[in-house]
Amino acid sequence: MKACLLRTPARIQNNPLEFSEVADPKPGAGQVLVRVQVCGVCRTDLHVIEGELPPKLSPVIPGHQVVGRIHETGPNAKRFAKGDRVGIAWLHQTDGTCEYCQRGEENLCNHPLFTGYTVNGGYAEWIVAPEGFVYPIPEGLTDEHAAPLLCAGIIGYRCLRMAKLGRGAALGFYGFGAAAHVAIQVANYWGVDVYASTRDERHQVLAKELGAKWTGGTLDAPPVPLDAAIVFAPAGEIVPAALKTLRKGGRLILGGIHMSDIPSFPYDLLYQERMIRSVANNTRQDGEEFLKLAAEIPIRTHVQMYPLSEANRALNQLKNDAISGAAVLRVQS
Ligand SMILES: [Zn+2]
Ligand SMILES: [Zn+2]
């Protein structure tokens, strides 16, 4: 099959993904073989490709926002039938037995596998995954518009839940890429006002179009104290700036898997019961709840399409803030 292969992590400017011919995967026990239609491009893919996340499998096929059709089922896989439309996300598998899995916190599993990082992902024509970690994709969403929901969407949803907001609450977003452009639609649906801070003016325009009450540069102060803020951008210097915008007892949620170092800041910024919390991965329940909600709202994603062979170009544009909404690779036409 055709796939984009990462042999050694390198800066994306060097176009490290090789568009190559590799062996087709075969579904093992409990697994399904999926013909990939599209695969979303996520900032985590950049962190894998550039080596900010330590390499776990080499070479590796990145990509963890896969939409495709079931083609074949392995031994004992009975959940899906050939032709079913499904999604495969970042959480590829958990052990199901560790203390976190037992406690219903499978996102924190001690022995997880991650799609497109510790196992091969969806920048390829075919992918295998355990059927229990595969999501049915609701009707009413095209393949390309569904793809960004599978990571950007689900993680944004988990961030929103952690922010614990009611109707009329004021919520800040730092960074306005793929996750934020979905999360704002959920926030608006819940009656929450969004104040979007982002360095890129094109992203400010999209935030306004999608109903942001206010937009500004990364370090501009929103006009009201915020009940919570979510940091989507991977820049640690945002943390003290965002703390300054919170009311007493406000929550700061960090949505990224990787962030540059957070500079030291005076305790006063945190005192008065402000909270900082990171979000790590997601549970399958998050994914199922969110996809149901996405179809109900319905969420409209903005996507920029690229052929699979141009994954390097899509990732370079993502790094340069040149994507409005989400980048998606088309694998089958
Ligand atoms: Zn576990
Ligand atoms: Zn992701």
XYZ file of C-alpha atoms and ligand atoms in Angstrom:
335
model
C 0.000 0.000 0.000
C 0.954 3.665 -0.259
C 1.836 5.311 3.044
C 3.723 8.289 4.474
C 6.598 6.916 6.512
C 8.665 8.647 9.185
C 12.079 7.008 9.552
C 13.807 9.582 11.752
C 12.262 12.614 13.467
C 13.305 15.919 11.872
C 12.075 19.503 11.493
C 9.055 19.569 9.204
C 10.822 22.140 6.970
C 13.021 19.196 5.866
C 9.931 17.258 4.690
C 10.808 14.098 6.662
C 7.762 12.031 5.592
C 8.536 9.602 2.756
C 5.648 8.730 0.464
C 6.448 5.026 0.061
C 5.161 1.572 -0.777
C 4.847 -0.647 2.342
C 3.281 -4.033 3.174
C -0.498 -4.082 3.761
C -1.440 -4.662 7.428
C -3.464 -7.774 8.340
C -6.166 -7.777 11.029
C -5.257 -9.897 14.070
C -7.655 -11.349 16.665
C -10.294 -8.797 17.656
C -9.078 -6.331 15.029
C -10.607 -4.779 11.945
C -8.939 -3.833 8.672
C -10.116 -0.409 7.504
C -9.756 1.115 4.028
C -8.785 4.701 4.824
C -10.804 7.402 3.037
C -9.353 10.475 4.778
C -7.037 11.232 7.705
C -6.995 14.484 9.634
C -3.715 16.250 10.397
C -3.150 17.090 14.071
C -0.521 19.150 15.865
C 0.409 15.960 17.736
C 1.537 14.528 14.368
C 3.979 17.450 14.203
C 5.204 16.658 17.729
C 5.778 13.022 16.662
C 7.476 13.969 13.378
C 9.720 16.622 14.931
C 10.674 14.348 17.834
C 9.162 16.402 20.656
C 7.518 13.125 21.643
C 10.279 10.481 21.994
C 10.183 7.928 19.121
C 8.490 4.629 20.093
C 8.253 2.854 16.720
C 10.560 3.326 13.767
C 9.715 3.682 10.989
C 6.182 4.795 11.842
C 3.158 5.882 9.827
C 1.627 8.940 11.585
C -2.032 9.975 11.654
C -4.784 9.431 14.202
C -7.959 11.003 12.798
C -8.932 8.263 10.389
C -12.261 7.878 8.639
C -12.708 4.784 6.514
C -14.754 1.691 5.758
C -14.467 -1.738 7.371
C -13.000 -4.114 4.796
C -12.211 -7.260 6.752
C -12.574 -8.473 10.328
C -10.007 -10.596 12.148
C -10.770 -13.697 14.275
C -13.367 -12.959 17.011
C -14.095 -9.456 15.700
C -17.882 -9.268 15.449
C -18.811 -5.660 16.187
C -18.734 -4.311 12.610
C -19.678 -5.542 9.148
C -17.903 -4.978 5.853
C -18.664 -1.485 4.536
C -19.461 0.128 7.919
C -18.105 3.671 8.167
C -15.826 4.075 11.167
C -13.308 6.390 12.815
C -9.975 5.565 14.458
C -8.527 8.016 16.963
C -5.382 8.549 19.078
C -6.214 6.020 21.835
C -5.487 2.812 19.932
C -5.738 0.383 22.843
C -5.398 0.158 26.605
C -4.508 -2.861 28.777
C -7.951 -2.778 30.442
C -6.426 -4.086 33.669
C -4.259 -1.379 35.264
C -5.478 0.705 38.203
C -6.472 3.594 35.908
C -8.460 1.407 33.528
C -10.177 -0.214 36.530
C -11.083 3.234 37.824
C -12.680 4.351 34.531
C -9.715 6.570 33.660
C -8.512 4.640 30.628
C -7.106 7.860 29.146
C -4.385 7.531 31.828
C -3.720 3.784 31.229
C -0.261 2.590 32.281
C 0.210 0.536 29.079
C -1.529 2.391 26.267
C -0.967 2.162 22.533
C -1.390 5.330 20.465
C -2.373 5.435 16.803
C 0.256 6.950 14.544
C 2.837 6.987 17.347
C 3.378 3.636 19.104
C 1.524 1.764 16.302
C 1.048 2.701 12.649
C -1.578 5.315 11.859
C -3.728 6.588 9.051
C -1.409 8.394 6.635
C -1.858 5.212 4.581
C -4.343 3.332 2.413
C -5.050 0.667 5.049
C -4.999 0.525 8.842
C -5.810 -2.081 11.495
C -7.244 -1.374 14.949
C -8.925 -3.291 17.801
C -12.668 -3.189 17.141
C -13.433 -2.011 20.699
C -11.496 1.222 20.102
C -13.120 2.038 16.771
C -15.988 4.561 16.579
C -19.037 4.339 14.340
C -19.293 7.685 12.483
C -22.780 9.236 12.689
C -24.704 9.987 9.497
C -24.917 13.539 8.242
C -21.170 14.237 8.285
C -19.013 13.742 5.206
C -15.782 11.788 5.657
C -13.590 14.890 5.411
C -15.716 16.909 7.819
C -15.836 14.040 10.317
C -12.044 13.509 10.390
C -11.104 16.565 12.534
C -13.713 15.532 15.103
C -11.699 12.429 15.999
C -8.894 14.202 17.857
C -9.294 17.963 17.648
C -12.986 17.534 18.385
C -12.807 14.914 21.138
C -9.913 16.596 22.984
C -11.620 19.998 22.735
C -14.742 18.411 24.207
C -12.791 16.914 27.118
C -11.196 20.343 27.733
C -14.653 21.944 27.772
C -15.933 19.376 30.258
C -12.924 19.999 32.531
C -13.685 23.735 32.421
C -17.060 23.009 34.145
C -19.040 25.888 32.677
C -22.716 26.796 32.864
C -24.869 28.935 30.554
C -23.624 32.514 30.261
C -20.093 31.675 31.440
C -17.087 33.494 29.924
C -14.477 31.160 28.394
C -11.117 32.106 26.901
C -9.388 30.213 24.086
C -5.646 30.553 23.483
C -4.857 29.481 19.922
C -7.587 29.032 17.347
C -6.752 26.014 15.205
C -8.511 22.734 14.556
C -9.561 21.982 18.163
C -10.765 25.503 19.000
C -12.802 25.876 15.813
C -14.809 22.811 16.855
C -14.912 23.575 20.589
C -16.376 27.065 20.004
C -19.370 25.463 18.308
C -19.968 23.228 21.335
C -19.485 26.185 23.716
C -21.998 28.304 21.775
C -24.456 25.395 21.803
C -24.131 25.319 25.611
C -24.678 29.094 25.833
C -21.060 29.848 26.815
C -19.399 33.063 25.505
C -15.988 32.554 23.899
C -13.150 35.120 24.009
C -10.476 34.035 21.517
C -6.826 35.097 21.827
C -4.604 34.082 18.944
C -1.523 35.560 17.272
C -2.723 34.900 13.727
C -5.180 37.429 12.282
C -6.683 34.856 9.896
C -7.519 32.727 12.906
C -9.103 35.740 14.625
C -11.333 36.211 11.565
C -12.452 32.560 11.689
C -13.137 32.870 15.449
C -15.373 35.903 14.796
C -17.204 34.088 12.007
C -17.836 31.159 14.333
C -19.365 33.387 17.005
C -16.531 34.524 19.296
C -17.715 37.419 21.459
C -14.260 39.018 21.272
C -10.955 38.285 19.548
C -7.478 39.639 20.249
C -3.770 38.886 20.096
C -2.255 36.230 22.360
C -1.361 38.626 25.166
C -4.288 41.082 24.819
C -6.547 41.108 27.881
C -10.152 40.068 27.211
C -12.720 42.731 28.285
C -14.182 40.623 31.145
C -12.708 38.318 33.813
C -12.952 34.739 32.535
C -14.548 31.796 34.350
C -12.136 29.480 32.549
C -9.634 29.430 29.718
C -8.347 26.642 27.491
C -4.820 26.797 26.082
C -4.647 24.999 22.718
C -1.363 26.574 21.577
C 1.804 24.672 22.620
C 3.510 27.764 24.094
C 4.260 27.746 27.837
C 4.529 31.551 28.060
C 0.766 31.702 27.556
C 0.130 30.082 30.962
C 0.925 33.107 33.181
C -0.802 35.445 30.685
C -3.923 33.298 30.756
C -3.911 33.062 34.573
C -4.088 36.869 34.681
C -7.396 36.804 32.801
C -9.142 34.401 35.229
C -11.590 35.434 37.943
C -11.083 34.064 41.468
C -11.654 30.291 41.408
C -11.248 30.207 37.612
C -9.860 27.167 35.798
C -7.064 27.015 33.278
C -7.138 23.914 31.077
C -4.085 22.922 29.025
C -5.201 20.943 25.971
C -1.889 19.979 24.337
C 0.212 16.824 24.621
C 3.388 18.913 24.434
C 4.144 22.470 25.521
C 7.308 24.554 25.734
C 8.475 25.268 29.299
C 6.211 27.421 31.449
C 8.077 30.481 32.783
C 7.989 31.101 36.537
C 5.283 33.470 37.731
C 4.209 35.108 40.993
C 2.011 32.988 43.267
C -0.571 35.784 43.217
C -1.589 34.716 39.709
C -2.597 31.294 41.011
C -3.805 32.250 44.518
C -7.547 32.775 45.120
C -8.222 29.163 44.197
C -7.441 29.387 40.526
C -6.637 25.956 39.067
C -4.414 24.628 36.296
C -5.197 21.238 34.788
C -3.807 19.381 31.790
C -5.868 17.095 29.611
C -4.306 13.784 28.566
C -5.820 11.684 25.761
C -9.481 10.761 26.106
C -11.685 7.889 27.169
C -13.860 6.051 24.666
C -16.834 7.499 26.518
C -15.599 11.034 25.695
C -15.409 10.031 22.036
C -18.849 8.425 21.909
C -20.524 11.331 23.755
C -18.829 13.925 21.605
C -19.604 12.289 18.234
C -23.275 12.050 19.255
C -23.255 15.713 20.262
C -21.428 16.721 17.056
C -24.197 15.185 14.949
C -26.898 16.768 17.149
C -25.515 20.365 17.050
C -24.463 19.788 14.135
C -20.772 20.746 14.104
C -19.525 22.196 10.817
C -15.781 21.770 10.447
C -13.711 23.936 8.125
C -11.227 21.755 6.284
C -8.374 22.226 3.848
C -7.814 19.092 1.769
C -4.463 17.706 0.589
C -3.599 14.487 -1.248
C -1.885 11.858 0.919
C 1.342 12.384 -1.048
C 1.437 16.015 0.155
C 1.352 15.370 3.900
C 4.632 17.255 4.376
C 3.104 20.352 2.765
C -0.016 20.148 4.973
C 2.148 19.854 8.103
C 4.371 22.769 7.071
C 1.269 24.910 6.616
C -0.069 23.783 9.996
C 3.215 24.811 11.611
C 3.017 28.228 9.915
C -0.560 28.899 11.122
C -1.675 28.823 7.481
C -4.595 26.394 7.981
C -8.057 27.832 8.504
C -9.777 25.148 10.598
C -8.246 21.712 10.045
C -6.035 20.059 7.423
C -7.246 16.687 6.108
C -5.462 14.226 3.816
C -7.548 12.546 1.123
C -6.395 8.950 0.764
C -9.112 7.446 -1.503
C -10.894 9.594 -4.057
Zn -4.764 0.443 31.716
Zn -4.436 14.666 17.714
